Short mmCIF file of the C-alpha atoms (twelve columns), coordinates in Angstrom:
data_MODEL
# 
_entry.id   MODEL 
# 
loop_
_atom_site.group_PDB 
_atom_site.id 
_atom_site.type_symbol 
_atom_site.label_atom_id 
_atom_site.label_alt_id 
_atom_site.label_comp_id 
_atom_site.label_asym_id 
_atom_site.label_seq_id 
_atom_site.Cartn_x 
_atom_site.Cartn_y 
_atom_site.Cartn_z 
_atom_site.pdbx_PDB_model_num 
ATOM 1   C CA . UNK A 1   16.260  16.922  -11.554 1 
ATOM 2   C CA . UNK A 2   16.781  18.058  -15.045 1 
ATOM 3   C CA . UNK A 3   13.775  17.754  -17.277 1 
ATOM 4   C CA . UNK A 4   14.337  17.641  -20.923 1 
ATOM 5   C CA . UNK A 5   11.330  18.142  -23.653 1 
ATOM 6   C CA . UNK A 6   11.288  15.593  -26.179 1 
ATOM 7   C CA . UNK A 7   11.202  16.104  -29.963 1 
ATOM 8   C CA . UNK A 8   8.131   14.082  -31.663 1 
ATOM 9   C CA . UNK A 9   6.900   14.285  -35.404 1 
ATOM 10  C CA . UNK A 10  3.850   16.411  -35.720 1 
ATOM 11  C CA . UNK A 11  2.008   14.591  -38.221 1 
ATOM 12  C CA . UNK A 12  3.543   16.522  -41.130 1 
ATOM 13  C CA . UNK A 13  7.015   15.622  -40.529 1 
ATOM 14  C CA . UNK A 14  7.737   19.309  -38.420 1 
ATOM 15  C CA . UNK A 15  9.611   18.927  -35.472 1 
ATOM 16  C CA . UNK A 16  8.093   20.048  -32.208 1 
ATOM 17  C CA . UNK A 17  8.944   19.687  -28.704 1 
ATOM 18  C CA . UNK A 18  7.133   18.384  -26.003 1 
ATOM 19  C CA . UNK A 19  5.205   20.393  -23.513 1 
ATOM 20  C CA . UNK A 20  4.722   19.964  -19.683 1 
ATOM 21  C CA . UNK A 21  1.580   18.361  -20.349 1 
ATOM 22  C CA . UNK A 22  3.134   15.818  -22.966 1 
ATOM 23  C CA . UNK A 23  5.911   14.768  -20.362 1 
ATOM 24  C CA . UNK A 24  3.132   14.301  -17.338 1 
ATOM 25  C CA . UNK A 25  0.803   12.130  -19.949 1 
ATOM 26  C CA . UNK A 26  3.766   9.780   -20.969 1 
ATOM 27  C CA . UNK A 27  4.711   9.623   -16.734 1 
ATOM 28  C CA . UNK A 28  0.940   8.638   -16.350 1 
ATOM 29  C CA . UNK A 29  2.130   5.422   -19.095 1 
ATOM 30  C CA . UNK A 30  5.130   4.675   -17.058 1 
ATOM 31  C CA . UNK A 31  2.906   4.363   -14.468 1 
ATOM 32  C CA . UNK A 32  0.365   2.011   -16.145 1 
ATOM 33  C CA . UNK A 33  3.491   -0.395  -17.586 1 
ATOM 34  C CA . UNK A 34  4.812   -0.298  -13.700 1 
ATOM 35  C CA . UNK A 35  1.139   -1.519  -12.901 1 
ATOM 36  C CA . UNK A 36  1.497   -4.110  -15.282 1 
ATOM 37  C CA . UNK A 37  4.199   -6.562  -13.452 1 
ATOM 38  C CA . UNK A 38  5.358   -4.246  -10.043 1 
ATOM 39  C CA . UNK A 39  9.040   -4.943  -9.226  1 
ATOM 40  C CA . UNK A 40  8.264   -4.045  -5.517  1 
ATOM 41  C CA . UNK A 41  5.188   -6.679  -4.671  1 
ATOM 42  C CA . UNK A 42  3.195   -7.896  -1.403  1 
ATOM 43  C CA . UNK A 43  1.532   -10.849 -0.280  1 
ATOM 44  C CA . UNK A 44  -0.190  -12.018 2.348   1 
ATOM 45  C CA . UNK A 45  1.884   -14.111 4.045   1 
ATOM 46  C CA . UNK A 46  4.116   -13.995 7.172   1 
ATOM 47  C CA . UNK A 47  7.552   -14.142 5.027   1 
ATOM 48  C CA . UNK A 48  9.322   -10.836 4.686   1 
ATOM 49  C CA . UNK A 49  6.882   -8.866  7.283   1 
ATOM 50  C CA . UNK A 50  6.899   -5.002  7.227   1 
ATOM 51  C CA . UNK A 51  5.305   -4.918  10.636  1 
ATOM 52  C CA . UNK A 52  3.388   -5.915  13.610  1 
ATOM 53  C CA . UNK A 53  0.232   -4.726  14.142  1 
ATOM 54  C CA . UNK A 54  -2.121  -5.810  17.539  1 
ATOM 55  C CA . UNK A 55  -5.020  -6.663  18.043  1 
ATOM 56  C CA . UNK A 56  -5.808  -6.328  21.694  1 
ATOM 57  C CA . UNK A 57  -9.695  -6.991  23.414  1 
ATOM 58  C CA . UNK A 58  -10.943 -7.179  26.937  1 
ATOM 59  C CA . UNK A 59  -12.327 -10.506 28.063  1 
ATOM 60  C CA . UNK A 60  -13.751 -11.739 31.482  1 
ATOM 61  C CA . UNK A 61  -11.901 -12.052 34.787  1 
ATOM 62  C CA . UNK A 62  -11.632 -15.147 36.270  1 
ATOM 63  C CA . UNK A 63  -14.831 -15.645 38.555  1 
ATOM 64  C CA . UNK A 64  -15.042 -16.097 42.249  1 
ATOM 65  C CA . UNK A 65  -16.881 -18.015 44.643  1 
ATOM 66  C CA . UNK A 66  -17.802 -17.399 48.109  1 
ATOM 67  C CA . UNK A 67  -20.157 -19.576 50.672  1 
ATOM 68  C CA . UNK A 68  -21.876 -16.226 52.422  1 
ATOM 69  C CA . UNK A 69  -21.537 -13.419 50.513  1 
ATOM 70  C CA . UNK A 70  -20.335 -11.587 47.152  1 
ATOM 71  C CA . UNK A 71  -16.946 -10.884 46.738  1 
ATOM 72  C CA . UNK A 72  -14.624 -8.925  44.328  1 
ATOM 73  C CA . UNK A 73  -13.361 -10.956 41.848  1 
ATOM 74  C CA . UNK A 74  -10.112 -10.973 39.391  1 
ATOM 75  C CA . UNK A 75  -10.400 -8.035  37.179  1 
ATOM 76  C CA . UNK A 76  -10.512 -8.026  33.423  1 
ATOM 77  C CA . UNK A 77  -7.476  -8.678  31.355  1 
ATOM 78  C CA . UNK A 78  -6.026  -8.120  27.585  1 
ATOM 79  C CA . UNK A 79  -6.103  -10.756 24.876  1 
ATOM 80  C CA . UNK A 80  -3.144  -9.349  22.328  1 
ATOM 81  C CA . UNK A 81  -3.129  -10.882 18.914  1 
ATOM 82  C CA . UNK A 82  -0.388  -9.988  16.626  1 
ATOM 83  C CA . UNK A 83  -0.430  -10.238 12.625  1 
ATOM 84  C CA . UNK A 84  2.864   -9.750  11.069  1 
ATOM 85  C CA . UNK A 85  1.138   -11.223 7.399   1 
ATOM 86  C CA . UNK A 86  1.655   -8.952  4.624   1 
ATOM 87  C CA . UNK A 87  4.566   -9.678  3.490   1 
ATOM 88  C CA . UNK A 88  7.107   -7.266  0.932   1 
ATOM 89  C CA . UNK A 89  9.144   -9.100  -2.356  1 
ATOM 90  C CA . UNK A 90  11.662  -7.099  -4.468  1 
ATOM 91  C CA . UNK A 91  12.345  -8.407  -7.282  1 
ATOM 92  C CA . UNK A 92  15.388  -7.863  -9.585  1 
ATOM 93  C CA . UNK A 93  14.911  -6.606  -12.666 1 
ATOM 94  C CA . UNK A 94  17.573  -6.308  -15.403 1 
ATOM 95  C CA . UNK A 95  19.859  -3.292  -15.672 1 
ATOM 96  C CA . UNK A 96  18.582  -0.835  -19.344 1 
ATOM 97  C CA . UNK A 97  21.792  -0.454  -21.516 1 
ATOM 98  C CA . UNK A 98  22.336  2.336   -23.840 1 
ATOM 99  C CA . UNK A 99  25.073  0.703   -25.673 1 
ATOM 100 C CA . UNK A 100 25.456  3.337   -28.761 1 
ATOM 101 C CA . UNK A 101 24.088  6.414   -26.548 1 
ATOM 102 C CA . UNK A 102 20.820  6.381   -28.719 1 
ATOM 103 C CA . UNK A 103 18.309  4.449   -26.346 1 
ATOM 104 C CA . UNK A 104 16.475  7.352   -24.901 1 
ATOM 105 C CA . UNK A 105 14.509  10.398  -27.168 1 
ATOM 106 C CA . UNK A 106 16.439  13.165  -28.794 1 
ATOM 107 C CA . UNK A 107 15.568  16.959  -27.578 1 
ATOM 108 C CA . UNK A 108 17.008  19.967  -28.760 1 
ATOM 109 C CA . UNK A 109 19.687  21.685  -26.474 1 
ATOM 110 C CA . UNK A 110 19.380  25.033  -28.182 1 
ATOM 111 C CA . UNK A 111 22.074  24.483  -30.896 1 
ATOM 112 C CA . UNK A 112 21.623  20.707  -31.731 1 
ATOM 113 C CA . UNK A 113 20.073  17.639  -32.007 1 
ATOM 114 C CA . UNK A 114 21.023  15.071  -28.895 1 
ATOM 115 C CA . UNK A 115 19.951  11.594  -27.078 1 
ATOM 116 C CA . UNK A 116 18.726  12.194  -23.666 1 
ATOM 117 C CA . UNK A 117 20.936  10.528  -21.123 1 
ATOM 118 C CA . UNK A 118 19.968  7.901   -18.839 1 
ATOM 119 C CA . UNK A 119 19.593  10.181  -16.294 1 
ATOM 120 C CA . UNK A 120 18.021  12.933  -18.479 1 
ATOM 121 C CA . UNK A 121 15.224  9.749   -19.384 1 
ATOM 122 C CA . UNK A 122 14.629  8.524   -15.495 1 
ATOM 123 C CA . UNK A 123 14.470  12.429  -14.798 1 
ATOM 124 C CA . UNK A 124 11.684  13.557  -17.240 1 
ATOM 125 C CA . UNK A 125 9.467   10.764  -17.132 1 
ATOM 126 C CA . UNK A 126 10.525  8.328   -14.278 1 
ATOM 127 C CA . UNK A 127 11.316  9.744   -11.190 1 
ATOM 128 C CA . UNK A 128 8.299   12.015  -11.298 1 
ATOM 129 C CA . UNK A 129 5.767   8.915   -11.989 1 
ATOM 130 C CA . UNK A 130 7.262   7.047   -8.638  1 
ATOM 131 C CA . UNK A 131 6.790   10.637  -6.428  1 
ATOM 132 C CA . UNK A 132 3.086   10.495  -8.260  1 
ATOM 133 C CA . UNK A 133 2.308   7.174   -7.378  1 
ATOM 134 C CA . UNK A 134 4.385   7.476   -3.634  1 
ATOM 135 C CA . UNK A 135 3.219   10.374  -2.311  1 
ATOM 136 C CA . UNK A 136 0.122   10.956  -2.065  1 
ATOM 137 C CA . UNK A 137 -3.256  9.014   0.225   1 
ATOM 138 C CA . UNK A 138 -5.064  8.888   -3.363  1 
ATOM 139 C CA . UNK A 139 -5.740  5.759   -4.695  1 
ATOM 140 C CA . UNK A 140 -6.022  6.518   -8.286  1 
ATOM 141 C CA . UNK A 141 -4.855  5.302   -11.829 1 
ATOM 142 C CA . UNK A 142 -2.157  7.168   -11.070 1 
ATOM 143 C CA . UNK A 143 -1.308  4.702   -7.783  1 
ATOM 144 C CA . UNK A 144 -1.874  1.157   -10.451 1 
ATOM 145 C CA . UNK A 145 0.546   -1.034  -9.420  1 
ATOM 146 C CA . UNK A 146 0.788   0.159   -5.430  1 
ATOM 147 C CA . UNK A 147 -1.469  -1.295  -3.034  1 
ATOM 148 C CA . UNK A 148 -4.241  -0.630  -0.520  1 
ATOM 149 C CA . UNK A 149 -6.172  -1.619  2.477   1 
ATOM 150 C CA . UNK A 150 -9.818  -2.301  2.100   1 
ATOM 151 C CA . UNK A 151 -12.626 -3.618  4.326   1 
ATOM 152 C CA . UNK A 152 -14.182 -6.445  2.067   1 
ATOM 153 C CA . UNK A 153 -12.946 -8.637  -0.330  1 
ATOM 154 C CA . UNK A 154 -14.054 -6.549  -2.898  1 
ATOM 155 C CA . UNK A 155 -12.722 -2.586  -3.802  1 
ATOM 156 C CA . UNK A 156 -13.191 -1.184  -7.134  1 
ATOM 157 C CA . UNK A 157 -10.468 -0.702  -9.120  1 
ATOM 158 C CA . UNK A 158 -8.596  -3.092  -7.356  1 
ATOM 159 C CA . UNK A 159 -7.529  -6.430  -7.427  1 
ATOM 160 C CA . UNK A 160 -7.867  -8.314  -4.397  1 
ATOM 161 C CA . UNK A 161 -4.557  -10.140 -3.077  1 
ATOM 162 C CA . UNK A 162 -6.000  -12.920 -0.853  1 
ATOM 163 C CA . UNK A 163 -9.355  -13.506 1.037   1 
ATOM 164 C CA . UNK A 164 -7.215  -14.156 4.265   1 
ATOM 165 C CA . UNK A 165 -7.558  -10.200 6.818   1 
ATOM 166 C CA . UNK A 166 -4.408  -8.597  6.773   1 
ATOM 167 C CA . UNK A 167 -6.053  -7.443  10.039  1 
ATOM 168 C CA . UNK A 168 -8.968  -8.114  12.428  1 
ATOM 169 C CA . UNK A 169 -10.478 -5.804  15.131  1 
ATOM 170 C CA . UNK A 170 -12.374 -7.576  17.650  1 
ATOM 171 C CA . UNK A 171 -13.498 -6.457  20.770  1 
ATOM 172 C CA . UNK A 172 -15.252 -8.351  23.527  1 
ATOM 173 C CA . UNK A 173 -19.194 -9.827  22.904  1 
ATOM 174 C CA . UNK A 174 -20.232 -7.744  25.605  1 
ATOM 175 C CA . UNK A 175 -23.999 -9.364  24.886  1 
ATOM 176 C CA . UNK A 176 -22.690 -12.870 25.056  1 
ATOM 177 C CA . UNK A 177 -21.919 -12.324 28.484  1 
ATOM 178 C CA . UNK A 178 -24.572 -13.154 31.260  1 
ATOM 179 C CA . UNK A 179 -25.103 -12.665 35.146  1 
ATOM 180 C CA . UNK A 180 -27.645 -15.413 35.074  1 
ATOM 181 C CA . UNK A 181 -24.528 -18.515 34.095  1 
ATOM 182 C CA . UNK A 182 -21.679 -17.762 35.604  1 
ATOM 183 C CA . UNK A 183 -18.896 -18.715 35.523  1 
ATOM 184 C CA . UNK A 184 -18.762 -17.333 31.749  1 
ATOM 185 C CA . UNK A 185 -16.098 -18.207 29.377  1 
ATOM 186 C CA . UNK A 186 -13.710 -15.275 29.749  1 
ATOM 187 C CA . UNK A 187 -12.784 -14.718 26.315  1 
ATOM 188 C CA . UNK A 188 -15.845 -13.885 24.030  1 
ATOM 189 C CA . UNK A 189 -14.519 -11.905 20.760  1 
ATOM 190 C CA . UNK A 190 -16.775 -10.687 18.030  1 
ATOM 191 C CA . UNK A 191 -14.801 -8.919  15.087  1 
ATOM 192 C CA . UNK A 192 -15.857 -5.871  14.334  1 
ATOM 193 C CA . UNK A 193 -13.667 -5.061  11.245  1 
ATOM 194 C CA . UNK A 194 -12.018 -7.350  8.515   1 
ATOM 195 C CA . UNK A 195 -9.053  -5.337  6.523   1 
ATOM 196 C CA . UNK A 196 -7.537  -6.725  3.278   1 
ATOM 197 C CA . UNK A 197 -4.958  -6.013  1.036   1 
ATOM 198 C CA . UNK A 198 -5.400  -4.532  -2.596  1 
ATOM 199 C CA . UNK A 199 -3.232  -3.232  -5.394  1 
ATOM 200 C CA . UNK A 200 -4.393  -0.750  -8.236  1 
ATOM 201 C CA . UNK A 201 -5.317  -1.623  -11.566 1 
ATOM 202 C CA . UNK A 202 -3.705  0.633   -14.048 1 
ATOM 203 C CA . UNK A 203 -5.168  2.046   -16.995 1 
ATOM 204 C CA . UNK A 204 -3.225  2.129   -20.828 1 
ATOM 205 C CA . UNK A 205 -3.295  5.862   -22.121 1 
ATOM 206 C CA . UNK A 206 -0.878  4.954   -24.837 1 
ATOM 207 C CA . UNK A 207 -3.765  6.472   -26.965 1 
ATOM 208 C CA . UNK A 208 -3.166  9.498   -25.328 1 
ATOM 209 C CA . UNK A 209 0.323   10.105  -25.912 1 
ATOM 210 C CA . UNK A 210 2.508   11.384  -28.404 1 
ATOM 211 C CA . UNK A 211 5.192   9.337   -28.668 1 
ATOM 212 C CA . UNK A 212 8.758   11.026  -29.350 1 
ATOM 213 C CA . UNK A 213 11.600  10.475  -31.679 1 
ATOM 214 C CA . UNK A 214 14.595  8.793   -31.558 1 
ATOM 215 C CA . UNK A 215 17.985  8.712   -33.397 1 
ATOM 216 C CA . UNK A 216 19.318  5.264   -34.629 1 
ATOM 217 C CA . UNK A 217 22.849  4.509   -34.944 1 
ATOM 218 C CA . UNK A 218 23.341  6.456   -38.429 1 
ATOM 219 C CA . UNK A 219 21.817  9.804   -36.620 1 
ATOM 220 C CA . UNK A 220 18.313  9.375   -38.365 1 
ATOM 221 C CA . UNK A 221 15.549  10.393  -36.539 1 
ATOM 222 C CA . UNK A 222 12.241  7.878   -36.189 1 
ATOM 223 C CA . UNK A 223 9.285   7.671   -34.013 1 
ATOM 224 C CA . UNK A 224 9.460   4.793   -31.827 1 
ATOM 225 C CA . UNK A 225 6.478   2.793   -31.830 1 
ATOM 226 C CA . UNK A 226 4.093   2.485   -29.335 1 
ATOM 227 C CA . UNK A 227 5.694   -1.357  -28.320 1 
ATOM 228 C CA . UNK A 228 9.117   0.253   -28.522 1 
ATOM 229 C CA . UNK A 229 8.060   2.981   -26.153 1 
ATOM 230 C CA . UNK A 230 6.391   0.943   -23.801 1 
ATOM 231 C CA . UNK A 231 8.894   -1.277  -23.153 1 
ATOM 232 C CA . UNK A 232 11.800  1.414   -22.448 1 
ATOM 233 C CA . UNK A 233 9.181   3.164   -20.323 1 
ATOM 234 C CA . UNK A 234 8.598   -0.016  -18.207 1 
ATOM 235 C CA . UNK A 235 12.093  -1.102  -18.065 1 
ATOM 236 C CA . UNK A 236 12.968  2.212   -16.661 1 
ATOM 237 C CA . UNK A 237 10.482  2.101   -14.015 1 
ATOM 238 C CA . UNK A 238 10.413  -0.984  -12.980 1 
ATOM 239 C CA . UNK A 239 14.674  -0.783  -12.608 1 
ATOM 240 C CA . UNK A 240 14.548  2.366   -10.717 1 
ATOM 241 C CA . UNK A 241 12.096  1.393   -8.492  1 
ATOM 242 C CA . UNK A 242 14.170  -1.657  -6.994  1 
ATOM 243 C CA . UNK A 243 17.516  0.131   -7.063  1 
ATOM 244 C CA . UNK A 244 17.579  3.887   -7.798  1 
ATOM 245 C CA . UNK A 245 17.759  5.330   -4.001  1 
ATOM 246 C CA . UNK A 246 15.615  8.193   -3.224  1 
ATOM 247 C CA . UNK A 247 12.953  6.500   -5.569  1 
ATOM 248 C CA . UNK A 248 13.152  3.104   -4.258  1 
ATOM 249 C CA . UNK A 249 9.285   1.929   -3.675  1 
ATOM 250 C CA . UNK A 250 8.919   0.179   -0.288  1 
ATOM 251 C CA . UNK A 251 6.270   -0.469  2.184   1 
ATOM 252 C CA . UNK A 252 5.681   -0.010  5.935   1 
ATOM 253 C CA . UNK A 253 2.434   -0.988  7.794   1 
ATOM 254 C CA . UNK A 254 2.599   0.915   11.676  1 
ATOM 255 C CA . UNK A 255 1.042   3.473   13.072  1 
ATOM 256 C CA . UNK A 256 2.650   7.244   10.668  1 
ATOM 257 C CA . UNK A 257 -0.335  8.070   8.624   1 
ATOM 258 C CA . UNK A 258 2.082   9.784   5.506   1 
ATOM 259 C CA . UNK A 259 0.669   9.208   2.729   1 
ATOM 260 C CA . UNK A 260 -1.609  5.636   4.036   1 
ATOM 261 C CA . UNK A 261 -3.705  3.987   1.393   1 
ATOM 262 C CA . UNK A 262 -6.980  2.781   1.928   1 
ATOM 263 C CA . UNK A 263 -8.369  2.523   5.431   1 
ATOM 264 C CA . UNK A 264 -6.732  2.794   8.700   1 
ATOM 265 C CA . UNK A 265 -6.340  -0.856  10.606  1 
ATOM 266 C CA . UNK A 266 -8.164  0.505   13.628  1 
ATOM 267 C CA . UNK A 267 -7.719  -1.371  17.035  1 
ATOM 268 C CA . UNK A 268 -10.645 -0.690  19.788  1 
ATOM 269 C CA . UNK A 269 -11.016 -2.141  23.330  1 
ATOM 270 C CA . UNK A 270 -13.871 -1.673  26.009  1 
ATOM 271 C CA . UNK A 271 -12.667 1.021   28.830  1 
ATOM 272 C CA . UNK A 272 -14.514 -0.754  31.057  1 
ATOM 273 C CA . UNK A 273 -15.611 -3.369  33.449  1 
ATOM 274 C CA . UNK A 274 -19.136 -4.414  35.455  1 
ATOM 275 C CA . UNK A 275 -19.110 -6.997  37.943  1 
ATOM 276 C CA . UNK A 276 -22.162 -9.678  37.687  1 
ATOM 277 C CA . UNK A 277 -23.158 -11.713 40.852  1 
ATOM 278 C CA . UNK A 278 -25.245 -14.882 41.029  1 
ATOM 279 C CA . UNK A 279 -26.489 -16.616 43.824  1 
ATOM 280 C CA . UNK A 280 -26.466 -20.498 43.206  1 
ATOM 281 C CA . UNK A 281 -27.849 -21.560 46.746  1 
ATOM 282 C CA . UNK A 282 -27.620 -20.792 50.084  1 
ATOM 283 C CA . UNK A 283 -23.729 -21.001 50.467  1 
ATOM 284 C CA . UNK A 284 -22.582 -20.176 46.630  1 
ATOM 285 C CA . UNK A 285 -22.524 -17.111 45.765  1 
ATOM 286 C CA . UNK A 286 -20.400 -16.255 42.698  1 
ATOM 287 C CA . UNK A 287 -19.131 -13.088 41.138  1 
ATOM 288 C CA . UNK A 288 -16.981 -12.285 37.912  1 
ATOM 289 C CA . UNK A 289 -15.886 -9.010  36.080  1 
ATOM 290 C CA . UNK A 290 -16.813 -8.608  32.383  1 
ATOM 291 C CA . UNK A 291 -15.899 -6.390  30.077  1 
ATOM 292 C CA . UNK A 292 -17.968 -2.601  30.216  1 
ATOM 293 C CA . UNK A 293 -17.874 0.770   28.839  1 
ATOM 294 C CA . UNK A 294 -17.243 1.885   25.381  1 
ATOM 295 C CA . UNK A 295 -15.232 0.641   23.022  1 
ATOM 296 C CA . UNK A 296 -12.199 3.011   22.409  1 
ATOM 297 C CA . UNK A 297 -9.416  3.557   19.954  1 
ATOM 298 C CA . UNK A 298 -6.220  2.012   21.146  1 
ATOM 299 C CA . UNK A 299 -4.160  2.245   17.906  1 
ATOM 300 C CA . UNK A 300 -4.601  2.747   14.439  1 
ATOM 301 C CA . UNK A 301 -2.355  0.921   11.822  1 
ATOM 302 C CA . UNK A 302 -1.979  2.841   8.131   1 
ATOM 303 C CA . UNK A 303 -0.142  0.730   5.301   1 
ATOM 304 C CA . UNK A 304 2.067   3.212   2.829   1 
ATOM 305 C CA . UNK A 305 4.021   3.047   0.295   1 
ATOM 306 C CA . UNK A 306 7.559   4.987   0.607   1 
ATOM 307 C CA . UNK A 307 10.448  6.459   -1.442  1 
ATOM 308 C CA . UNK A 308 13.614  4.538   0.275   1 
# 
């Protein structure tokens, strides 16, 4: 990529050019206008799907019955239930046209004056904010607009996308089960963790940034203002984040752990089984597996964003 400083008005009409630190401040705005209407959305919802993810629990065996004497019954067995519900939109923003070549700021090329090109524009300040808020676990200002798995309703920062689990682990009741009624009801769930789905507020630096100069269609240079600026920077963004490859934002949830967000979707399942016997009367005598053990780690399901 080829980053280009930006002229801007010092306050006393001087030229200066921007520094590093000036480019990275005016990314972290891109980032805020991406935040405030994504291009690359999800919902909650089983349209679209970026992926399964199972939930899988041990329930009871089927009991057994036997006139003289305890016998070994059916064995425990999986209950598997899939959610395929967050769902990915991409929308289609419009195309940013530089008609008369003077759209994007001027920077000096070390014998004149010049318009940055498109590509000179999405290289400075947009293709670095999409890497910032793509790669990386952090869930910062810097990530507004992305989104993120939480365990309540409720995650700072955030705004929550539906009250409806993305995800649910549940493992068997092993309490609910007892030696003294059988037969039992095989499958007794409890659900140990709810997961839902966030996105990140963003937060409006434009006070922080100095805002550079442009040249109109006579060759005078002006400050844009701050609305000006804005808009180009979120009409950049939010264009090369549907269609610009290598900084396309998309979403997977499975089991790679690059660059997750929020918790990991864990799925746990007893290891185990006991059998329970119960004598009814003198020629009943039942028996029936339930699930045992500990409860162990049988996947874990990240959602991330990714540069497609």
């Amino acid at each position: 990529m080829t980053v280009r400083f930006s002229l801007y008005n010092d306050g006393s009409n001087n030229l200066q050019e921007f520094t590093a630190a000036q480019n990275t401040t005016n990314q972290s705005q891109a980032i805020y206008q991406y935040s405030t209407d994504p291009s690359v959305t999800l919902a909650v919802n089983s349209s679209n799907s970026i992926g399964t993810r199972s939930d899988t629990r041990l329930q009871a065996g089927a009991g057994t019955t036997h006139v003289s004497s305890f016998q070994t019954p059916a064995s425990t067995s999986t209950v598997t239930v899939n959610y395929t519900n967050i769902s990915q939109t991409i929308g289609t923003p419009g195309a940013v046209t530089d008609t008369n070549n003077v759209l994007y700021p001027v920077y000096y090329d070390g014998t004149n004056i010049v318009s940055m090109s498109k590509t000179d524009f999405q290289d400075t300040f947009i293709k670095p904010s999409i890497q910032t808020m793509v790669q990386t676990t952090s869930t910062g200002a810097n990530q507004a607009g992305t989104y993120t798995i939480g365990t309540s309703t409720s995650l700072s920062d955030h705004t929550n996308i539906s009250s409806t689990a993305v995800f649910l682990n549940t493992t068997a009741n092993t309490g609910a089960y007892s030696s003294s009624s059988l037969f039992e009801t095989q499958d007794q769930p409890t659900t140990v963790t709810s997961y839902y789905l966030h996105r990140r507020n963003g937060s409006n630096n434009i006070g922080s940034c100095t805002v550079p100069m442009f040249a109109d269609t006579s060759g005078n240079l002006e400050t844009y203002t701050d609305a000006e600026w804005q808009t180009l920077l979120k009409n950049q963004i939010l264009h090369t984040a549907v269609y610009v490859n290598g900084y396309k934002i998309r979403y997977a949830a499975d089991t790679t752990s690059t660059y997750y967000r929020g918790s990991g979707m864990a799925d746990t399942k007893f290891n185990s089984q006991t059998q329970a016997n119960q004598q009814i009367n003198t020629d009943d005598y039942r028996s029936q597996f339930f699930p045992s053990g500990s409860a162990t780690t049988i996947a874990t399901y990240y959602l991330r964003p990714y540069l497609a």
